[in-house]
Amino acid sequence: MGLKEIRKRRYHIQCLQSKNIDDRMPENDLNTEEDYEEISDTCQLLKGDELEIEVAETKESLWATSIQMFIPFIMAGFGMVAASLLLDKVQHWPVYQKVSEVYILVPALLGLKGNLEMTLASRLSTHANLGHFDNPKMRFNLIVGNLSLILCQATVVGFLASIAAVLLALVPTGIINFRHVLLLCASSVVTALGASFILGLVMIGVILFSKSFSINPDNVATPIAASLGDLTTLACLSWLASTYFNTIEKNVWFSSASIIIALSLIPLWAYIASKEKHSQEVLCTGWTPVITAMIISSIGGLILDYTVAKYKGVAVFQLVINGVGGNLVAVQASRISTELHMKAKLGHLPENMTVCLTPCAAFFDTKETSHASTAWMLLSMVIPGHLIFSYMISYLQAGHTSFTFIFMFVYLTAALVQVILLLYIAQIMILSMWRAKIDPDNSAIPYLTALGDLLGTLLLSLAFEFLFLIGDHDSDVGD
């Protein structure tokens, strides 16, 4: 029995056990007498099939999972390195030099992109694994509804991110430049809208491709979202900010019109999203995670703004360390969420699965319901991944930092600490959300990626501060 057939059979079992088939099965999926006979046969074979399921899932976790995770992880890393090299270049552009608040937008918008695209990937991956994409009509409705949803959320949160950037920049200076406010708002809103549309289409294509080739989209979709997302979003933000900066003095109407047009489309996206029941639910309840995550990422942006002014070498590593941590924890979050959807009803944890995990249990538990093996698999990618990405940065002679042994040791330590904390927090957060009847597909990843941005920026800043204090003898560090 193949993994796809096993998942379908387990899902049919749960449909019968739930005693609410219509709510759990896709529309028109149980139209014939043969469908009901299949479920009855499935229940009679429950005991034997569960053994097959356990064996198949173990094989996937040991072999297919590691391969499916590592290749997209490296691809995502190349995208993050490219984005980091771009940030290393654009930090010298006039708009970044004259309007330093743009730095605050970088983690906020990249985090927003991650929050929206990764939650989109997680939601659609869950639907794909549960067989909802097998119905063409339901597949179309899910795609259109979810794409409209992220466009609506991107526009609103992009606008709020620009306001947050202005307010955070106001704290140390107490001065507001009206033209800079327009520039930040226009750049943020248009970047969020455009990048979300492009990346949303890419994510839908990746999930459809994965399903066609029997690849678990939980392992592939979120890293690929990040591989293209950081570079696309940063390029859009830098180009748009530079364009608005060059025209703001003579053509204020240009940035103002961009803001008005983008905001006027919000009701349209909301109306389309409300027509699909799954996206309608997120449209009503999914704002708190993305807005809270935006605020957390903006605080990370404030730290970046301060740190880049003191240590130029931070820029080229900031997107890499944040992206690696966010990608790995998003994969873990997506996998745990899908497993919960397959094994339990919202509000009830599977047997032998508890919320109050100790750090030892999170990484060393051997129970069937444990995610420790996946956590170790993800953790094992941190050092090799960062070594590869750091070598690429060094080979391309980018950045403002010498790659000494001391620097790499401190940098890798910071990266490991970040991922360990994120993986531990992820298990507690997702299980707590599930028990509280909150769907982690919609809520967990925004919080986790935002925490990844904040932890990554903070730990990287502390690493550079530590290197400077011990006398790294790198003239660019702290210069």
PDB file of C-alpha atoms in Angstrom, residues 28-318:
ATOM      1  CA  ASN A  28     -19.406  15.138  -3.623  1.00  0.00           C
ATOM      2  CA  ASP A  29     -16.710  12.750  -2.306  1.00  0.00           C
ATOM      3  CA  LEU A  30     -19.237  10.255  -0.899  1.00  0.00           C
ATOM      4  CA  ASN A  31     -21.891  10.176  -3.591  1.00  0.00           C
ATOM      5  CA  THR A  32     -21.985   6.444  -4.279  1.00  0.00           C
ATOM      6  CA  GLU A  33     -22.750   3.297  -2.370  1.00  0.00           C
ATOM      7  CA  GLU A  34     -19.237   2.073  -3.187  1.00  0.00           C
ATOM      8  CA  ASP A  35     -17.782   4.996  -1.212  1.00  0.00           C
ATOM      9  CA  TYR A  36     -19.631   3.939   1.916  1.00  0.00           C
ATOM     10  CA  GLU A  37     -18.658   0.310   1.380  1.00  0.00           C
ATOM     11  CA  GLU A  38     -15.019   1.410   1.124  1.00  0.00           C
ATOM     12  CA  ILE A  39     -15.277   3.126   4.510  1.00  0.00           C
ATOM     13  CA  SER A  40     -16.868   0.040   6.061  1.00  0.00           C
ATOM     14  CA  ASP A  41     -14.121  -2.181   4.655  1.00  0.00           C
ATOM     15  CA  THR A  42     -11.576   0.308   5.905  1.00  0.00           C
ATOM     16  CA  CYS A  43     -12.903   0.127   9.448  1.00  0.00           C
ATOM     17  CA  GLN A  44     -12.822  -3.672   9.390  1.00  0.00           C
ATOM     18  CA  LEU A  45      -9.158  -3.514   8.389  1.00  0.00           C
ATOM     19  CA  LEU A  46      -8.343  -0.738  10.860  1.00  0.00           C
ATOM     20  CA  LYS A  47      -6.008  -2.759  13.030  1.00  0.00           C
ATOM     21  CA  GLY A  48      -3.910  -4.117  10.183  1.00  0.00           C
ATOM     22  CA  ASP A  49      -3.847  -0.848   8.292  1.00  0.00           C
ATOM     23  CA  GLU A  50      -2.669   1.112  11.310  1.00  0.00           C
ATOM     24  CA  LEU A  51       0.403  -1.110  11.375  1.00  0.00           C
ATOM     25  CA  GLU A  52       1.019  -0.405   7.688  1.00  0.00           C
ATOM     26  CA  ILE A  53       0.535   3.290   8.319  1.00  0.00           C
ATOM     27  CA  GLU A  54       3.091   3.299  11.111  1.00  0.00           C
ATOM     28  CA  VAL A  55       5.663   1.496   8.951  1.00  0.00           C
ATOM     29  CA  ALA A  56       5.098   3.753   5.942  1.00  0.00           C
ATOM     30  CA  GLU A  57       5.282   6.925   8.007  1.00  0.00           C
ATOM     31  CA  THR A  58       8.483   5.724   9.667  1.00  0.00           C
ATOM     32  CA  LYS A  59      10.024   5.129   6.252  1.00  0.00           C
ATOM     33  CA  GLU A  60       8.981   8.576   5.109  1.00  0.00           C
ATOM     34  CA  SER A  61      10.426  10.200   8.197  1.00  0.00           C
ATOM     35  CA  LEU A  62      13.760   8.423   7.756  1.00  0.00           C
ATOM     36  CA  TRP A  63      14.273   8.569   4.015  1.00  0.00           C
ATOM     37  CA  ALA A  64      11.854  10.599   1.939  1.00  0.00           C
ATOM     38  CA  THR A  65      11.521  13.327   4.542  1.00  0.00           C
ATOM     39  CA  SER A  66      15.258  13.953   4.816  1.00  0.00           C
ATOM     40  CA  ILE A  67      15.660  14.153   1.033  1.00  0.00           C
ATOM     41  CA  GLN A  68      12.522  16.228   0.517  1.00  0.00           C
ATOM     42  CA  MET A  69      13.624  18.638   3.256  1.00  0.00           C
ATOM     43  CA  PHE A  70      17.296  19.060   2.392  1.00  0.00           C
ATOM     44  CA  ILE A  71      17.031  19.889  -1.309  1.00  0.00           C
ATOM     45  CA  PRO A  72      14.448  22.689  -0.877  1.00  0.00           C
ATOM     46  CA  PHE A  73      16.377  23.891   2.188  1.00  0.00           C
ATOM     47  CA  ILE A  74      19.530  24.371   0.103  1.00  0.00           C
ATOM     48  CA  MET A  75      17.506  26.003  -2.677  1.00  0.00           C
ATOM     49  CA  ALA A  76      15.959  28.329  -0.111  1.00  0.00           C
ATOM     50  CA  GLY A  77      19.440  29.076   1.213  1.00  0.00           C
ATOM     51  CA  PHE A  78      20.645  30.142  -2.222  1.00  0.00           C
ATOM     52  CA  GLY A  79      17.674  32.498  -2.435  1.00  0.00           C
ATOM     53  CA  MET A  80      18.483  33.910   1.001  1.00  0.00           C
ATOM     54  CA  VAL A  81      22.145  34.378   0.083  1.00  0.00           C
ATOM     55  CA  ALA A  82      21.077  36.222  -3.066  1.00  0.00           C
ATOM     56  CA  ALA A  83      18.768  38.426  -0.984  1.00  0.00           C
ATOM     57  CA  SER A  84      21.553  39.029   1.540  1.00  0.00           C
ATOM     58  CA  LEU A  85      23.962  40.046  -1.214  1.00  0.00           C
ATOM     59  CA  LEU A  86      21.283  42.381  -2.536  1.00  0.00           C
ATOM     60  CA  LEU A  87      20.802  43.945   0.916  1.00  0.00           C
ATOM     61  CA  ASP A  88      24.572  44.332   1.214  1.00  0.00           C
ATOM     62  CA  LYS A  89      24.497  46.364  -2.013  1.00  0.00           C
ATOM     63  CA  VAL A  90      21.335  48.399  -1.536  1.00  0.00           C
ATOM     64  CA  GLN A  91      22.314  49.525   1.973  1.00  0.00           C
ATOM     65  CA  HIS A  92      24.550  52.041   0.164  1.00  0.00           C
ATOM     66  CA  TRP A  93      21.727  53.396  -2.021  1.00  0.00           C
ATOM     67  CA  PRO A  94      20.638  57.002  -1.352  1.00  0.00           C
ATOM     68  CA  VAL A  95      17.180  55.944  -0.154  1.00  0.00           C
ATOM     69  CA  TYR A  96      18.674  53.692   2.539  1.00  0.00           C
ATOM     70  CA  GLN A  97      21.165  56.372   3.526  1.00  0.00           C
ATOM     71  CA  LYS A  98      18.666  59.259   3.652  1.00  0.00           C
ATOM     72  CA  VAL A  99      15.553  57.366   4.825  1.00  0.00           C
ATOM     73  CA  SER A 100      16.915  54.878   7.343  1.00  0.00           C
ATOM     74  CA  GLU A 101      13.364  53.868   8.344  1.00  0.00           C
ATOM     75  CA  VAL A 102      13.419  51.618   5.269  1.00  0.00           C
ATOM     76  CA  TYR A 103      15.619  49.260   7.311  1.00  0.00           C
ATOM     77  CA  ILE A 104      12.724  48.803   9.736  1.00  0.00           C
ATOM     78  CA  LEU A 105      10.525  47.739   6.814  1.00  0.00           C
ATOM     79  CA  VAL A 106      12.964  45.031   5.671  1.00  0.00           C
ATOM     80  CA  PRO A 107      12.308  42.429   8.424  1.00  0.00           C
ATOM     81  CA  ALA A 108       8.649  43.482   8.672  1.00  0.00           C
ATOM     82  CA  LEU A 109       7.903  42.977   4.957  1.00  0.00           C
ATOM     83  CA  LEU A 110      10.083  39.904   4.555  1.00  0.00           C
ATOM     84  CA  GLY A 111       8.441  38.516   7.671  1.00  0.00           C
ATOM     85  CA  LEU A 112       4.994  39.402   6.316  1.00  0.00           C
ATOM     86  CA  LYS A 113       5.837  37.624   3.088  1.00  0.00           C
ATOM     87  CA  GLY A 114       6.944  34.603   5.095  1.00  0.00           C
ATOM     88  CA  ASN A 115       3.875  34.707   7.310  1.00  0.00           C
ATOM     89  CA  LEU A 116       1.386  34.908   4.453  1.00  0.00           C
ATOM     90  CA  GLU A 117       3.099  32.624   1.943  1.00  0.00           C
ATOM     91  CA  MET A 118       4.068  29.994   4.509  1.00  0.00           C
ATOM     92  CA  THR A 119       0.611  29.915   6.082  1.00  0.00           C
ATOM     93  CA  LEU A 120      -0.806  29.683   2.553  1.00  0.00           C
ATOM     94  CA  ALA A 121       1.577  26.795   1.856  1.00  0.00           C
ATOM     95  CA  SER A 122       0.719  25.135   5.170  1.00  0.00           C
ATOM     96  CA  ARG A 123      -3.045  25.447   4.621  1.00  0.00           C
ATOM     97  CA  LEU A 124      -2.939  24.196   1.039  1.00  0.00           C
ATOM     98  CA  SER A 125      -0.510  21.398   1.980  1.00  0.00           C
ATOM     99  CA  THR A 126      -2.967  20.214   4.614  1.00  0.00           C
ATOM    100  CA  HIS A 127      -5.830  20.332   2.084  1.00  0.00           C
ATOM    101  CA  ALA A 128      -3.697  18.429  -0.436  1.00  0.00           C
ATOM    102  CA  ASN A 129      -2.752  15.751   2.109  1.00  0.00           C
ATOM    103  CA  LEU A 130      -6.397  15.364   3.141  1.00  0.00           C
ATOM    104  CA  GLY A 131      -7.474  14.838  -0.469  1.00  0.00           C
ATOM    105  CA  HIS A 132      -9.379  18.089  -0.938  1.00  0.00           C
ATOM    106  CA  PHE A 133      -7.474  18.849  -4.158  1.00  0.00           C
ATOM    107  CA  ASP A 134      -8.882  15.704  -5.773  1.00  0.00           C
ATOM    108  CA  ASN A 135     -12.145  17.548  -6.423  1.00  0.00           C
ATOM    109  CA  PRO A 136     -11.502  20.089  -9.266  1.00  0.00           C
ATOM    110  CA  LYS A 137     -14.239  22.488  -8.160  1.00  0.00           C
ATOM    111  CA  MET A 138     -13.089  22.463  -4.548  1.00  0.00           C
ATOM    112  CA  ARG A 139      -9.456  22.860  -5.654  1.00  0.00           C
ATOM    113  CA  PHE A 140     -10.331  25.945  -7.725  1.00  0.00           C
ATOM    114  CA  ASN A 141     -12.345  27.508  -4.893  1.00  0.00           C
ATOM    115  CA  LEU A 142      -9.552  26.872  -2.392  1.00  0.00           C
ATOM    116  CA  ILE A 143      -6.931  28.440  -4.669  1.00  0.00           C
ATOM    117  CA  VAL A 144      -8.951  31.559  -5.557  1.00  0.00           C
ATOM    118  CA  GLY A 145     -10.191  32.075  -2.012  1.00  0.00           C
ATOM    119  CA  ASN A 146      -6.768  31.702  -0.407  1.00  0.00           C
ATOM    120  CA  LEU A 147      -5.017  33.875  -2.998  1.00  0.00           C
ATOM    121  CA  SER A 148      -7.558  36.669  -2.470  1.00  0.00           C
ATOM    122  CA  LEU A 149      -7.160  36.247   1.281  1.00  0.00           C
ATOM    123  CA  ILE A 150      -3.396  36.810   1.272  1.00  0.00           C
ATOM    124  CA  LEU A 151      -3.749  39.822  -1.053  1.00  0.00           C
ATOM    125  CA  CYS A 152      -6.216  41.357   1.399  1.00  0.00           C
ATOM    126  CA  GLN A 153      -4.003  40.601   4.400  1.00  0.00           C
ATOM    127  CA  ALA A 154      -0.842  41.755   2.617  1.00  0.00           C
ATOM    128  CA  THR A 155      -2.304  45.155   1.752  1.00  0.00           C
ATOM    129  CA  VAL A 156      -3.659  45.820   5.244  1.00  0.00           C
ATOM    130  CA  VAL A 157      -0.611  44.584   7.135  1.00  0.00           C
ATOM    131  CA  GLY A 158       1.774  46.254   4.668  1.00  0.00           C
ATOM    132  CA  PHE A 159       0.077  49.571   5.421  1.00  0.00           C
ATOM    133  CA  LEU A 160       0.253  48.920   9.171  1.00  0.00           C
ATOM    134  CA  ALA A 161       3.940  47.974   8.839  1.00  0.00           C
ATOM    135  CA  SER A 162       4.728  51.359   7.323  1.00  0.00           C
ATOM    136  CA  ILE A 163       2.890  53.104  10.170  1.00  0.00           C
ATOM    137  CA  ALA A 164       4.825  50.999  12.682  1.00  0.00           C
ATOM    138  CA  ALA A 165       8.102  51.935  10.964  1.00  0.00           C
ATOM    139  CA  VAL A 166       7.232  55.624  11.219  1.00  0.00           C
ATOM    140  CA  LEU A 167       6.287  55.346  14.902  1.00  0.00           C
ATOM    141  CA  LEU A 168       9.384  53.316  15.807  1.00  0.00           C
ATOM    142  CA  ALA A 169      11.604  55.809  13.982  1.00  0.00           C
ATOM    143  CA  LEU A 170       9.843  58.637  15.811  1.00  0.00           C
ATOM    144  CA  VAL A 171      10.897  57.308  19.230  1.00  0.00           C
ATOM    145  CA  PRO A 172      14.603  58.278  19.106  1.00  0.00           C
ATOM    146  CA  THR A 173      14.290  61.446  16.971  1.00  0.00           C
ATOM    147  CA  GLY A 174      10.853  62.893  17.675  1.00  0.00           C
ATOM    148  CA  ILE A 175      10.728  64.213  14.085  1.00  0.00           C
ATOM    149  CA  ILE A 176       8.269  63.239  11.327  1.00  0.00           C
ATOM    150  CA  ASN A 177       8.996  63.950   7.666  1.00  0.00           C
ATOM    151  CA  PHE A 178       5.698  63.887   5.742  1.00  0.00           C
ATOM    152  CA  ARG A 179       7.349  62.972   2.442  1.00  0.00           C
ATOM    153  CA  HIS A 180       9.178  60.095   4.110  1.00  0.00           C
ATOM    154  CA  VAL A 181       5.864  58.868   5.530  1.00  0.00           C
ATOM    155  CA  LEU A 182       4.343  58.783   2.024  1.00  0.00           C
ATOM    156  CA  LEU A 183       7.434  57.045   0.658  1.00  0.00           C
ATOM    157  CA  LEU A 184       7.331  54.364   3.369  1.00  0.00           C
ATOM    158  CA  CYS A 185       3.582  53.776   3.027  1.00  0.00           C
ATOM    159  CA  ALA A 186       3.653  53.529  -0.770  1.00  0.00           C
ATOM    160  CA  SER A 187       6.735  51.296  -0.811  1.00  0.00           C
ATOM    161  CA  SER A 188       5.359  48.997   1.872  1.00  0.00           C
ATOM    162  CA  VAL A 189       1.824  48.604   0.517  1.00  0.00           C
ATOM    163  CA  VAL A 190       2.755  48.121  -3.145  1.00  0.00           C
ATOM    164  CA  THR A 191       5.612  45.743  -2.268  1.00  0.00           C
ATOM    165  CA  ALA A 192       3.365  43.637  -0.030  1.00  0.00           C
ATOM    166  CA  LEU A 193       0.617  43.465  -2.657  1.00  0.00           C
ATOM    167  CA  GLY A 194       2.856  42.716  -5.641  1.00  0.00           C
ATOM    168  CA  ALA A 195       5.152  40.230  -3.913  1.00  0.00           C
ATOM    169  CA  SER A 196       2.232  38.344  -2.351  1.00  0.00           C
ATOM    170  CA  PHE A 197       0.509  37.953  -5.719  1.00  0.00           C
ATOM    171  CA  ILE A 198       3.649  36.633  -7.438  1.00  0.00           C
ATOM    172  CA  LEU A 199       4.662  34.334  -4.589  1.00  0.00           C
ATOM    173  CA  GLY A 200       1.107  33.117  -4.052  1.00  0.00           C
ATOM    174  CA  LEU A 201       0.959  31.881  -7.642  1.00  0.00           C
ATOM    175  CA  VAL A 202       4.353  30.207  -7.230  1.00  0.00           C
ATOM    176  CA  MET A 203       3.239  28.441  -4.040  1.00  0.00           C
ATOM    177  CA  ILE A 204       0.088  27.133  -5.681  1.00  0.00           C
ATOM    178  CA  GLY A 205       2.186  25.790  -8.554  1.00  0.00           C
ATOM    179  CA  VAL A 206       4.645  24.111  -6.172  1.00  0.00           C
ATOM    180  CA  ILE A 207       1.873  22.345  -4.243  1.00  0.00           C
ATOM    181  CA  LEU A 208       0.143  21.150  -7.412  1.00  0.00           C
ATOM    182  CA  PHE A 209       3.503  19.923  -8.745  1.00  0.00           C
ATOM    183  CA  SER A 210       4.285  18.149  -5.461  1.00  0.00           C
ATOM    184  CA  LYS A 211       0.919  16.429  -5.438  1.00  0.00           C
ATOM    185  CA  SER A 212       1.360  15.256  -9.035  1.00  0.00           C
ATOM    186  CA  PHE A 213       4.667  13.559  -8.158  1.00  0.00           C
ATOM    187  CA  SER A 214       3.540  12.153  -4.768  1.00  0.00           C
ATOM    188  CA  ILE A 215       5.865  14.473  -2.846  1.00  0.00           C
ATOM    189  CA  ASN A 216       4.707  15.628   0.581  1.00  0.00           C
ATOM    190  CA  PRO A 217       4.168  19.403   0.090  1.00  0.00           C
ATOM    191  CA  ASP A 218       4.713  19.967   3.829  1.00  0.00           C
ATOM    192  CA  ASN A 219       8.414  19.243   3.257  1.00  0.00           C
ATOM    193  CA  VAL A 220       8.824  21.261   0.068  1.00  0.00           C
ATOM    194  CA  ALA A 221       6.435  24.204  -0.099  1.00  0.00           C
ATOM    195  CA  THR A 222       7.559  26.380   2.809  1.00  0.00           C
ATOM    196  CA  PRO A 223      11.312  26.370   1.985  1.00  0.00           C
ATOM    197  CA  ILE A 224      10.634  27.159  -1.670  1.00  0.00           C
ATOM    198  CA  ALA A 225       8.356  30.003  -0.579  1.00  0.00           C
ATOM    199  CA  ALA A 226      11.285  31.444   1.330  1.00  0.00           C
ATOM    200  CA  SER A 227      13.848  30.808  -1.428  1.00  0.00           C
ATOM    201  CA  LEU A 228      12.041  33.118  -3.829  1.00  0.00           C
ATOM    202  CA  GLY A 229      10.260  35.277  -1.291  1.00  0.00           C
ATOM    203  CA  ASP A 230      13.153  37.092   0.363  1.00  0.00           C
ATOM    204  CA  LEU A 231      14.813  38.026  -2.916  1.00  0.00           C
ATOM    205  CA  THR A 232      11.558  39.012  -4.633  1.00  0.00           C
ATOM    206  CA  THR A 233      10.303  41.091  -1.712  1.00  0.00           C
ATOM    207  CA  LEU A 234      13.612  42.848  -1.042  1.00  0.00           C
ATOM    208  CA  ALA A 235      14.104  43.618  -4.739  1.00  0.00           C
ATOM    209  CA  CYS A 236      10.568  45.054  -4.993  1.00  0.00           C
ATOM    210  CA  LEU A 237      10.984  47.090  -1.812  1.00  0.00           C
ATOM    211  CA  SER A 238      14.374  48.512  -2.808  1.00  0.00           C
ATOM    212  CA  TRP A 239      13.316  49.358  -6.360  1.00  0.00           C
ATOM    213  CA  LEU A 240      10.008  50.919  -5.324  1.00  0.00           C
ATOM    214  CA  ALA A 241      11.540  52.859  -2.420  1.00  0.00           C
ATOM    215  CA  SER A 242      14.254  54.189  -4.722  1.00  0.00           C
ATOM    216  CA  THR A 243      11.668  55.131  -7.377  1.00  0.00           C
ATOM    217  CA  TYR A 244       9.453  56.949  -4.895  1.00  0.00           C
ATOM    218  CA  PHE A 245      12.528  58.605  -3.358  1.00  0.00           C
ATOM    219  CA  ASN A 246      13.578  59.998  -6.741  1.00  0.00           C
ATOM    220  CA  THR A 247      10.089  61.337  -7.516  1.00  0.00           C
ATOM    221  CA  ILE A 248       8.810  62.390  -4.089  1.00  0.00           C
ATOM    222  CA  GLU A 249      10.107  65.955  -4.280  1.00  0.00           C
ATOM    223  CA  LYS A 250       8.397  66.861  -7.560  1.00  0.00           C
ATOM    224  CA  ASN A 251       5.556  64.338  -7.840  1.00  0.00           C
ATOM    225  CA  VAL A 252       4.003  63.708  -4.445  1.00  0.00           C
ATOM    226  CA  TRP A 253       0.830  62.543  -6.194  1.00  0.00           C
ATOM    227  CA  PHE A 254       2.610  59.438  -7.531  1.00  0.00           C
ATOM    228  CA  SER A 255       3.146  57.856  -4.122  1.00  0.00           C
ATOM    229  CA  SER A 256      -0.242  59.094  -2.877  1.00  0.00           C
ATOM    230  CA  ALA A 257      -2.058  57.548  -5.859  1.00  0.00           C
ATOM    231  CA  SER A 258      -0.255  54.233  -5.328  1.00  0.00           C
ATOM    232  CA  ILE A 259      -1.454  54.098  -1.728  1.00  0.00           C
ATOM    233  CA  ILE A 260      -5.058  54.982  -2.630  1.00  0.00           C
ATOM    234  CA  ILE A 261      -5.303  52.406  -5.446  1.00  0.00           C
ATOM    235  CA  ALA A 262      -3.831  49.604  -3.323  1.00  0.00           C
ATOM    236  CA  LEU A 263      -6.107  50.343  -0.359  1.00  0.00           C
ATOM    237  CA  SER A 264      -9.197  50.639  -2.579  1.00  0.00           C
ATOM    238  CA  LEU A 265      -8.722  47.021  -3.724  1.00  0.00           C
ATOM    239  CA  ILE A 266      -9.049  45.661  -0.167  1.00  0.00           C
ATOM    240  CA  PRO A 267     -12.886  45.287  -0.300  1.00  0.00           C
ATOM    241  CA  LEU A 268     -12.605  43.344  -3.577  1.00  0.00           C
ATOM    242  CA  TRP A 269     -10.096  40.844  -2.163  1.00  0.00           C
ATOM    243  CA  ALA A 270     -12.160  40.488   1.025  1.00  0.00           C
ATOM    244  CA  TYR A 271     -15.363  39.843  -0.950  1.00  0.00           C
ATOM    245  CA  ILE A 272     -13.762  37.096  -3.068  1.00  0.00           C
ATOM    246  CA  ALA A 273     -12.143  35.469  -0.021  1.00  0.00           C
ATOM    247  CA  SER A 274     -15.442  35.468   1.878  1.00  0.00           C
ATOM    248  CA  LYS A 275     -17.032  33.269  -0.800  1.00  0.00           C
ATOM    249  CA  GLU A 276     -14.868  30.253   0.152  1.00  0.00           C
ATOM    250  CA  LYS A 277     -15.644  28.801   3.586  1.00  0.00           C
ATOM    251  CA  HIS A 278     -12.059  27.997   4.621  1.00  0.00           C
ATOM    252  CA  SER A 279     -10.637  31.394   3.640  1.00  0.00           C
ATOM    253  CA  GLN A 280     -13.725  33.098   5.085  1.00  0.00           C
ATOM    254  CA  GLU A 281     -12.853  31.685   8.500  1.00  0.00           C
ATOM    255  CA  VAL A 282      -9.276  32.994   8.267  1.00  0.00           C
ATOM    256  CA  LEU A 283     -10.553  36.338   6.972  1.00  0.00           C
ATOM    257  CA  CYS A 284     -12.528  36.748  10.195  1.00  0.00           C
ATOM    258  CA  THR A 285     -10.063  35.274  12.700  1.00  0.00           C
ATOM    259  CA  GLY A 286      -6.613  35.333  11.082  1.00  0.00           C
ATOM    260  CA  TRP A 287      -5.631  38.964  11.628  1.00  0.00           C
ATOM    261  CA  THR A 288      -4.181  38.760  15.127  1.00  0.00           C
ATOM    262  CA  PRO A 289      -1.254  36.445  14.218  1.00  0.00           C
ATOM    263  CA  VAL A 290      -0.072  38.412  11.171  1.00  0.00           C
ATOM    264  CA  ILE A 291      -0.437  41.827  12.829  1.00  0.00           C
ATOM    265  CA  THR A 292       1.297  40.657  16.011  1.00  0.00           C
ATOM    266  CA  ALA A 293       4.032  39.061  13.905  1.00  0.00           C
ATOM    267  CA  MET A 294       4.457  42.308  11.969  1.00  0.00           C
ATOM    268  CA  ILE A 295       4.967  44.217  15.228  1.00  0.00           C
ATOM    269  CA  ILE A 296       7.514  41.654  16.451  1.00  0.00           C
ATOM    270  CA  SER A 297       9.388  41.789  13.126  1.00  0.00           C
ATOM    271  CA  SER A 298       9.333  45.596  13.192  1.00  0.00           C
ATOM    272  CA  ILE A 299      11.079  45.521  16.572  1.00  0.00           C
ATOM    273  CA  GLY A 300      13.671  43.299  14.925  1.00  0.00           C
ATOM    274  CA  GLY A 301      13.926  45.909  12.173  1.00  0.00           C
ATOM    275  CA  LEU A 302      14.619  48.605  14.744  1.00  0.00           C
ATOM    276  CA  ILE A 303      17.465  46.453  16.112  1.00  0.00           C
ATOM    277  CA  LEU A 304      18.746  45.993  12.542  1.00  0.00           C
ATOM    278  CA  ASP A 305      18.605  49.744  11.891  1.00  0.00           C
ATOM    279  CA  TYR A 306      20.761  50.372  14.962  1.00  0.00           C
ATOM    280  CA  THR A 307      23.157  47.474  14.339  1.00  0.00           C
ATOM    281  CA  VAL A 308      23.802  48.183  10.643  1.00  0.00           C
ATOM    282  CA  ALA A 309      24.788  51.735  11.536  1.00  0.00           C
ATOM    283  CA  LYS A 310      27.484  50.307  13.822  1.00  0.00           C
ATOM    284  CA  TYR A 311      28.416  47.013  12.134  1.00  0.00           C
ATOM    285  CA  LYS A 312      28.145  47.010   8.335  1.00  0.00           C
ATOM    286  CA  GLY A 313      28.856  43.269   8.242  1.00  0.00           C
ATOM    287  CA  VAL A 314      25.499  42.449   9.820  1.00  0.00           C
ATOM    288  CA  ALA A 315      23.509  43.172   6.644  1.00  0.00           C
ATOM    289  CA  VAL A 316      24.785  40.266   4.570  1.00  0.00           C
ATOM    290  CA  PHE A 317      24.148  37.699   7.341  1.00  0.00           C
ATOM    291  CA  GLN A 318      20.880  39.014   8.732  1.00  0.00           C
TER     292      GLN A 318
END
